[in-house]
Amino acid sequence: MNHSKISGTGSYVPEMIVTNEDFTKYIETSDEWISSRTGIKERRYAGDVSTLDMAYHASLEAIASAGIDQSLIDLVIVATVSADNVFPGVSQMLQAKLGLDPVMAFDINAACSGFIYAMNIADKMIQSGAYKHALVVGAEALTRWTDFSDRNTCVLFGDAAGAMIISKSDEAGLIDVISKAQGDVDDLLICKNPSPKTLVNHQAEIQDFIQMDGRNVFKFATKVLVATVNELLERNNITLDDIDYIVCHQANERIIDKASRDLDFPMDKMYLNISRYGNTSAASVPLAIDEAIKENIIKVGDTFMTIAFGGGLTWAGALVKY
Ligand SMILES: CC(C)(COP(=O)(O)OP(=O)(O)OC[C@H]1O[C@@H](n2cnc3c(N)ncnc32)[C@H](O)[C@@H]1OP(=O)(O)O)[C@@H](O)C(=O)NCCC(=O)NCCS
């Protein structure tokens, strides 16, 4: 049977740093409120840097870390809800910008779960035997879809990209991947695209931007995070003692802390970089995995889980041997 494994990782964060203190200039908030409720101290803004450019820089790092010739890449998947265009997709522009052969390249939208959805797709396409080296990217400039008059949401998000090369392997690196969705009929977390009406006006309206019922999203997130860890344990007949690390989507440190207590899994084995980047949506998981590897927290031979949840509503998890 064909398996897949992570053969390289990379990431990119834009240079512009926005601190909690910066928000106090135009909304009623404080560093104390934001950091105690979310764990966020600062985040990065793309500004003029495109989603494509963030994806490109993260991909270059991932290709170098995999140590493969980029001509071997035969599949490109970009998870994003903040593509530069409706079309062409970030993935197709990335194929051209990297100078890859004309391979299959497509974007997927599963909000903050998008990267693990893309890992799942790459894993299954490699298992089919048709593909050998997938470039999988999460790239987001969600601050372009943020209502900066809404203090409930504007302090949470940041921009970034993370990338991974997932390659064919004799042994299972991606041991198991779960991806799920349950349509958000109550609009707990929604971002409407500008309608043709607003495009005619050349102006998006407030309801086109990110809107969130924070408390209910918090409850949803903690519930599916714990349920997905338990489902991966059960499906693979293992216990948390077999897991060296859990890398969660970085949406709120309190969500991760609650999951750590509910699972009785130590917080110092739950990777955290939210203080520096905030919630970077589909970029969050690959950025966190890449940093954990660079910091030698995740080492070759370690078994870790990565779990995400977000708009859709979607959630996903992967059990990985690195
Ligand atoms: C958004 C979130 C941090 C709010 O924290 P909370 O403890 O639930 O706070 P509440 O929503 O109960 O709001 C408490 C008060 O703080 C206020 N508040 C909200 N944002 C604020 C801010 N940035 N600064 C100061 N006060 C703020 C609210 O207006 C509310 O005031 P009120 O009581 O006068 O109405 C939290 O609900 C959360 O993180 N939810 C999950 C969000 C998430 O992860 N989304 C992405 C998923 S991918």
GROMACS .gro file of N, CA and C in nm, residues 3-4 13 28-29 33 39 133 144 146 160 172 177 189 194 228 232 255 270 272 276 281 284 306 316:
model
   75
    3HIS      N    1   0.180   0.496   0.111
    3HIS     CA    2   0.157   0.584   0.224
    3HIS      C    3   0.212   0.722   0.188
    4SER      N    4   0.184   0.819   0.278
    4SER     CA    5   0.243   0.952   0.259
    4SER      C    6   0.309   0.997   0.389
   13VAL      N    7   0.581   3.487   0.752
   13VAL     CA    8   0.493   3.587   0.814
   13VAL      C    9   0.535   3.725   0.763
   28GLU      N   10  -1.244   5.067   2.177
   28GLU     CA   11  -1.244   5.059   2.323
   28GLU      C   12  -1.195   4.919   2.362
   29THR      N   13  -1.066   4.907   2.391
   29THR     CA   14  -1.009   4.777   2.428
   29THR      C   15  -0.880   4.801   2.506
   33TRP      N   16  -0.723   4.309   2.824
   33TRP     CA   17  -0.843   4.235   2.782
   33TRP      C   18  -0.806   4.133   2.674
   39GLY      N   19  -0.488   3.521   2.465
   39GLY     CA   20  -0.346   3.483   2.460
   39GLY      C   21  -0.269   3.558   2.353
  133HIS      N   22   0.466   1.378  -0.496
  133HIS     CA   23   0.510   1.490  -0.410
  133HIS      C   24   0.409   1.604  -0.421
  144ARG      N   25  -0.790   4.142   0.547
  144ARG     CA   26  -0.860   4.217   0.442
  144ARG      C   27  -1.011   4.201   0.454
  146THR      N   28  -1.166   4.189   0.760
  146THR     CA   29  -1.192   4.219   0.900
  146THR      C   30  -1.259   4.355   0.914
  160ALA      N   31  -0.060   3.521   0.734
  160ALA     CA   32   0.060   3.436   0.729
  160ALA      C   33   0.041   3.327   0.622
  172ALA      N   34   0.382   0.476   0.692
  172ALA     CA   35   0.279   0.579   0.710
  172ALA      C   36   0.332   0.693   0.797
  177VAL      N   37  -0.621   1.073   0.890
  177VAL     CA   38  -0.668   1.212   0.880
  177VAL      C   39  -0.821   1.213   0.876
  189LEU      N   40  -2.026   3.190   1.248
  189LEU     CA   41  -1.897   3.242   1.199
  189LEU      C   42  -1.909   3.253   1.048
  194PRO      N   43  -1.830   4.026  -0.106
  194PRO     CA   44  -1.908   4.138  -0.157
  194PRO      C   45  -2.003   4.088  -0.266
  228THR      N   46  -1.231   1.523   1.835
  228THR     CA   47  -1.144   1.478   1.724
  228THR      C   48  -1.021   1.405   1.778
  232LEU      N   49  -0.948   1.012   1.688
  232LEU     CA   50  -0.821   0.964   1.631
  232LEU      C   51  -0.760   0.855   1.720
  255ILE      N   52  -0.907   2.823   2.443
  255ILE     CA   53  -0.966   2.703   2.383
  255ILE      C   54  -0.869   2.585   2.401
  270MET      N   55   0.114   2.105   2.428
  270MET     CA   56   0.024   2.165   2.329
  270MET      C   57   0.099   2.288   2.274
  272LEU      N   58   0.209   2.632   2.125
  272LEU     CA   59   0.146   2.765   2.126
  272LEU      C   60   0.236   2.867   2.057
  276ARG      N   61   0.214   3.552   1.923
  276ARG     CA   62   0.288   3.629   1.822
  276ARG      C   63   0.210   3.652   1.691
  281SER      N   64  -0.603   3.158   1.049
  281SER     CA   65  -0.693   3.072   0.971
  281SER      C   66  -0.618   2.950   0.913
  284SER      N   67  -0.255   2.877   1.008
  284SER     CA   68  -0.220   2.858   1.148
  284SER      C   69  -0.153   2.722   1.176
  306THR      N   70  -0.247   1.695   1.492
  306THR     CA   71  -0.280   1.834   1.465
  306THR      C   72  -0.430   1.844   1.443
  316ALA      N   73  -1.119   1.921   1.169
  316ALA     CA   74  -1.032   1.820   1.107
  316ALA      C   75  -0.918   1.786   1.202
   0.00000   0.00000   0.00000
